[in-house]
């Protein structure tokens, strides 16, 4: 591929990679919050994102509400869903020493949701087609897809929102304290269930945001979610488990790696390359690439 | 006293299982097939139990060992490497266990040295996925996506499968049982409880962790080899799928982690659930299976084996 | 204490499971009132979408056969209805084997029809072979099935070699030399079908004298094609041949639009035939060529009605259901000719047999039990599917997208 390289092409590769990686990043932030307090990797996050994408699809096709506008409905809905799920499924398990229990509940939830989606919406691909789908800005010959740009904006806004929440509100600070040390946090009177539920709800809330982002960019089917969850886990590990900005940056970095790898190498290798990069990061900087910058911030 | 009794019961159960082919027609009974598959699951779940349950190192790379075991069998057979008959040949099967051991040592040393807890889990997951890509991209050596085709005409009856499966299930259970009762097991559990304190008491942490990881890989590879004999068409989607990691974790935790009978109960129970939901809820079988997993974990966090503890404590 | 209790529990659970399984291990009635035909199918998992259409085809066909009173079995001297029994292969390759075990051992089937994915059918066929149950496959590459040397398995489909010929044949047949593509790109899903197909394309391109400039596969599960698209742009590609799943097919075309890439000829297998694709693309679907195994315009008896029924059930039209529908038809004919539903006898009728007037037209199996049916190529035009291969000059001529 080297013979085709031009400056514009490199810029385009980077733009594509960043815009693509944002989707991983936004999924990873949710994972990061849930991991922070409950110490589990919430494997069902990808499936929750897809579920929200379907809800978005429903709101769009049945009520004709613009997908971005539907965030007003979807975010509160997913927050509620998060609180509900936490109290019904994870409340007991979260308190246990053995984190595998919570992990497996998540796996069970994933099995269940995937098939439930198939039953409700069938396995045929679903998509949202609006006037701005596939529209792109073309400044200086660089193509920037408008739905992907919106995805980036949504990711940045939600990262900022989550950070503000964690730093400026009482409950947010409690969540942050609990992420650092749950036992001490409990000793100073923070209820573990409350912080867990809040963190989990925000995690699912972010799945709602990601679902809308995904539904506007991609067509999707019920089995789309698991791959997303895997990629989000990698992003999380690259960026630093338990850090919000790190998760977003990790996702973007992963998107870049994939974009470059599938350009310069045959496409089939891109997965192996991103896993290899991720293993190298794990080996040499297991706390993640972007963690220090967070602690400073 | 208690020990003697439980050993006696175990021996009786094993003899009962070994006699099943004399009672049921192995080639006509679906139940025997269910048992065969359950034995495979017991083997890999027990292997995971040693690493994840007793040593506390959650490995999500079991599918790599399983697939490697299956592929080793196929490659040795098709390339006529050992000249030992191949079909249910002990040499081939043992080699299929040893190749994953080599991988386990190569990746285990850096991973177990550098990574702890969840990082180790995700790291092993990454290794598994890389191995899968290597097999898909392996050209004619691994048969790429199409995989390798073994001559299925050698099949005569399910009987050797059944007994070999039973043997592997018992073998892995016995291996794990004696390992955890030995000094090694003591060290492994010390590592699980507190690595730093184990190290300060003179336990060579890395050595023991890699050892457990390698034994787990060996047992998993054996099961992979048996499955290769069953399937005949070895391809990445069948033997390197993530289920070969997800299922042992699921079965182990459902049964009871870090208990010798946990994997046995878990494997039979979950496999039974999969079989029954498949028959009675064809359209929605994953919903039912998912629901059951959630219910068991929600109300019996100690696994099924913990069920009796709960009942005992209520009395 | 703990150990014995644990064992008791263990025994208890084994007992429950055994009771469940033994008691439902299938009891056969003394007198036969039906022909039990089993079929593995992708009821859940990635392939559930085409699996559902495939199942519908079988069910409709069996319904129609039974409505006529069933199949006449000479040995019993009466007509028997076909009972279709499903087993879920979970869209997984080895799931086919497990589904087949269940059908043979629990449901005690007499004969079996296939799922619709090649490796799944190979796994299921291997099991059928073990127990000598006749397994009649459709929708699996015959070159792959041939390699297995099955004795109890037949297959009706195309092969990767000949299927990969169609784009080059189309260009040579329907385009003047100056308009033929000069720089071809391959975009193959990195799985069995994709790798096999890719090799076929390369072989035919060489034979026909076309140049493949980019051959970059993508890992199954890839959701972003922007890097591939950039390559095509840089290499000034004028034709893309691709094997891509339906959902990702929409993604690919959307991204091409975002990246402002127009390619005169795009031919997709597996991905572009769905009505969802056409709806999602709107007018942009025009010019794009997709695959199909069947068309109601091929003039098979009952084809129009079948298409209507399909549209009624699914809300869109099908380019494949005829093949699924034909499979039970052929099986029923073979049973009637054999006068029995014993696997060996039915198989002997199919191997080397010819079946006229099926939903796939006249089907002829060779001595190895393989039957070839050509792959169709259809071009989207204003929501209609126009035939471009085999070439029908009076109906439609290939249109190339203007740059």
mmCIF file of C-alpha atoms in Angstrom, chain C residues 100-222:
data_model
loop_
_atom_site.group_PDB
_atom_site.id
_atom_site.type_symbol
_atom_site.label_atom_id
_atom_site.label_comp_id
_atom_site.label_asym_id
_atom_site.label_seq_id
_atom_site.Cartn_x
_atom_site.Cartn_y
_atom_site.Cartn_z
ATOM 1 C CA UNK C 100 -27.837 -34.110 14.083
ATOM 2 C CA UNK C 101 -27.053 -36.342 17.078
ATOM 3 C CA UNK C 102 -30.264 -35.170 18.643
ATOM 4 C CA UNK C 103 -32.359 -35.733 15.549
ATOM 5 C CA UNK C 104 -31.015 -39.227 14.961
ATOM 6 C CA UNK C 105 -30.886 -40.440 18.534
ATOM 7 C CA UNK C 106 -33.714 -38.675 20.295
ATOM 8 C CA UNK C 107 -36.174 -37.932 17.546
ATOM 9 C CA UNK C 108 -35.429 -41.169 15.672
ATOM 10 C CA UNK C 109 -35.681 -39.528 12.277
ATOM 11 C CA UNK C 110 -35.817 -41.558 9.078
ATOM 12 C CA UNK C 111 -34.215 -38.990 6.782
ATOM 13 C CA UNK C 112 -32.643 -35.579 7.158
ATOM 14 C CA UNK C 113 -32.649 -32.250 5.346
ATOM 15 C CA UNK C 114 -29.927 -29.684 5.792
ATOM 16 C CA UNK C 115 -29.227 -26.331 7.382
ATOM 17 C CA UNK C 116 -27.994 -23.564 5.090
ATOM 18 C CA UNK C 117 -24.296 -23.016 5.903
ATOM 19 C CA UNK C 118 -21.532 -25.161 4.402
ATOM 20 C CA UNK C 119 -19.390 -25.951 7.491
ATOM 21 C CA UNK C 120 -22.489 -26.611 9.603
ATOM 22 C CA UNK C 121 -23.689 -29.069 7.001
ATOM 23 C CA UNK C 122 -20.301 -30.752 6.834
ATOM 24 C CA UNK C 123 -20.393 -31.276 10.607
ATOM 25 C CA UNK C 124 -23.976 -32.550 10.463
ATOM 26 C CA UNK C 125 -23.190 -34.671 7.405
ATOM 27 C CA UNK C 126 -20.297 -36.323 9.229
ATOM 28 C CA UNK C 127 -22.710 -37.420 11.957
ATOM 29 C CA UNK C 128 -25.305 -38.606 9.420
ATOM 30 C CA UNK C 129 -22.532 -40.602 7.774
ATOM 31 C CA UNK C 130 -21.650 -42.249 11.095
ATOM 32 C CA UNK C 131 -25.171 -43.569 11.587
ATOM 33 C CA UNK C 132 -25.968 -44.102 7.923
ATOM 34 C CA UNK C 133 -28.885 -41.696 7.788
ATOM 35 C CA UNK C 134 -29.484 -40.096 4.403
ATOM 36 C CA UNK C 135 -28.814 -36.349 4.588
ATOM 37 C CA UNK C 136 -29.987 -34.187 1.716
ATOM 38 C CA UNK C 137 -28.179 -30.854 1.604
ATOM 39 C CA UNK C 138 -29.006 -27.619 -0.143
ATOM 40 C CA UNK C 139 -27.061 -24.330 -0.006
ATOM 41 C CA UNK C 140 -23.595 -25.802 0.584
ATOM 42 C CA UNK C 141 -20.738 -25.446 -1.897
ATOM 43 C CA UNK C 142 -20.579 -28.734 -3.788
ATOM 44 C CA UNK C 143 -16.805 -28.573 -4.161
ATOM 45 C CA UNK C 144 -16.474 -28.508 -0.365
ATOM 46 C CA UNK C 145 -18.966 -31.348 0.067
ATOM 47 C CA UNK C 146 -17.241 -33.374 -2.641
ATOM 48 C CA UNK C 147 -13.952 -33.240 -0.731
ATOM 49 C CA UNK C 148 -15.610 -35.085 2.170
ATOM 50 C CA UNK C 149 -16.381 -38.176 0.068
ATOM 51 C CA UNK C 150 -19.690 -38.686 1.808
ATOM 52 C CA UNK C 151 -21.625 -41.840 1.037
ATOM 53 C CA UNK C 152 -24.918 -40.871 2.680
ATOM 54 C CA UNK C 153 -25.007 -37.188 1.820
ATOM 55 C CA UNK C 154 -26.213 -35.431 -1.316
ATOM 56 C CA UNK C 155 -25.973 -31.750 -2.145
ATOM 57 C CA UNK C 156 -27.737 -29.373 -4.489
ATOM 58 C CA UNK C 157 -25.984 -26.032 -4.929
ATOM 59 C CA UNK C 158 -23.311 -24.205 -6.881
ATOM 60 C CA UNK C 159 -19.565 -24.513 -6.435
ATOM 61 C CA UNK C 160 -17.182 -21.730 -5.491
ATOM 62 C CA UNK C 161 -15.281 -22.207 -8.748
ATOM 63 C CA UNK C 162 -18.197 -21.701 -11.091
ATOM 64 C CA UNK C 163 -20.002 -19.171 -8.886
ATOM 65 C CA UNK C 164 -16.905 -16.977 -8.974
ATOM 66 C CA UNK C 165 -16.992 -16.971 -12.750
ATOM 67 C CA UNK C 166 -20.144 -14.894 -13.092
ATOM 68 C CA UNK C 167 -18.759 -11.323 -12.861
ATOM 69 C CA UNK C 168 -16.137 -11.965 -15.526
ATOM 70 C CA UNK C 169 -18.654 -13.697 -17.757
ATOM 71 C CA UNK C 170 -21.037 -10.768 -17.306
ATOM 72 C CA UNK C 171 -18.383 -8.231 -18.327
ATOM 73 C CA UNK C 172 -17.231 -10.156 -21.362
ATOM 74 C CA UNK C 173 -20.773 -10.807 -22.465
ATOM 75 C CA UNK C 174 -22.448 -7.481 -21.868
ATOM 76 C CA UNK C 175 -19.803 -4.754 -22.023
ATOM 77 C CA UNK C 176 -17.803 -3.404 -24.952
ATOM 78 C CA UNK C 177 -14.052 -3.854 -24.322
ATOM 79 C CA UNK C 178 -13.378 -0.203 -23.485
ATOM 80 C CA UNK C 179 -16.018 -0.213 -20.754
ATOM 81 C CA UNK C 180 -14.863 -3.358 -19.014
ATOM 82 C CA UNK C 181 -13.353 -2.910 -15.554
ATOM 83 C CA UNK C 182 -9.593 -2.522 -15.541
ATOM 84 C CA UNK C 183 -8.835 -2.495 -11.848
ATOM 85 C CA UNK C 184 -10.750 -5.009 -9.752
ATOM 86 C CA UNK C 185 -10.792 -5.186 -5.943
ATOM 87 C CA UNK C 186 -11.720 -8.199 -3.823
ATOM 88 C CA UNK C 187 -13.284 -7.705 -0.389
ATOM 89 C CA UNK C 188 -13.813 -11.122 1.160
ATOM 90 C CA UNK C 189 -14.978 -12.024 4.638
ATOM 91 C CA UNK C 190 -12.129 -14.012 6.140
ATOM 92 C CA UNK C 191 -14.002 -17.292 6.634
ATOM 93 C CA UNK C 192 -14.418 -20.522 4.748
ATOM 94 C CA UNK C 193 -16.758 -19.125 2.099
ATOM 95 C CA UNK C 194 -14.731 -15.970 1.667
ATOM 96 C CA UNK C 195 -11.384 -17.674 1.312
ATOM 97 C CA UNK C 196 -12.770 -20.283 -1.099
ATOM 98 C CA UNK C 197 -14.539 -17.651 -3.156
ATOM 99 C CA UNK C 198 -11.485 -15.398 -3.196
ATOM 100 C CA UNK C 199 -9.404 -18.163 -4.722
ATOM 101 C CA UNK C 200 -12.091 -18.742 -7.330
ATOM 102 C CA UNK C 201 -12.130 -15.074 -8.315
ATOM 103 C CA UNK C 202 -8.372 -14.955 -8.683
ATOM 104 C CA UNK C 203 -8.345 -18.044 -10.884
ATOM 105 C CA UNK C 204 -11.119 -16.752 -13.166
ATOM 106 C CA UNK C 205 -9.675 -13.243 -13.361
ATOM 107 C CA UNK C 206 -6.477 -14.719 -14.698
ATOM 108 C CA UNK C 207 -8.323 -16.851 -17.223
ATOM 109 C CA UNK C 208 -10.441 -13.949 -18.470
ATOM 110 C CA UNK C 209 -7.514 -11.533 -18.361
ATOM 111 C CA UNK C 210 -8.742 -9.119 -15.691
ATOM 112 C CA UNK C 211 -6.433 -7.496 -13.193
ATOM 113 C CA UNK C 212 -7.076 -7.729 -9.460
ATOM 114 C CA UNK C 213 -5.303 -4.782 -7.908
ATOM 115 C CA UNK C 214 -6.408 -5.127 -4.306
ATOM 116 C CA UNK C 215 -7.180 -8.316 -2.438
ATOM 117 C CA UNK C 216 -7.732 -7.394 1.175
ATOM 118 C CA UNK C 217 -10.019 -9.588 3.257
ATOM 119 C CA UNK C 218 -11.667 -8.469 6.488
ATOM 120 C CA UNK C 219 -12.041 -10.367 9.752
ATOM 121 C CA UNK C 220 -15.612 -11.517 10.494
ATOM 122 C CA UNK C 221 -17.094 -8.949 12.834
ATOM 123 C CA UNK C 222 -15.343 -5.967 11.242
#
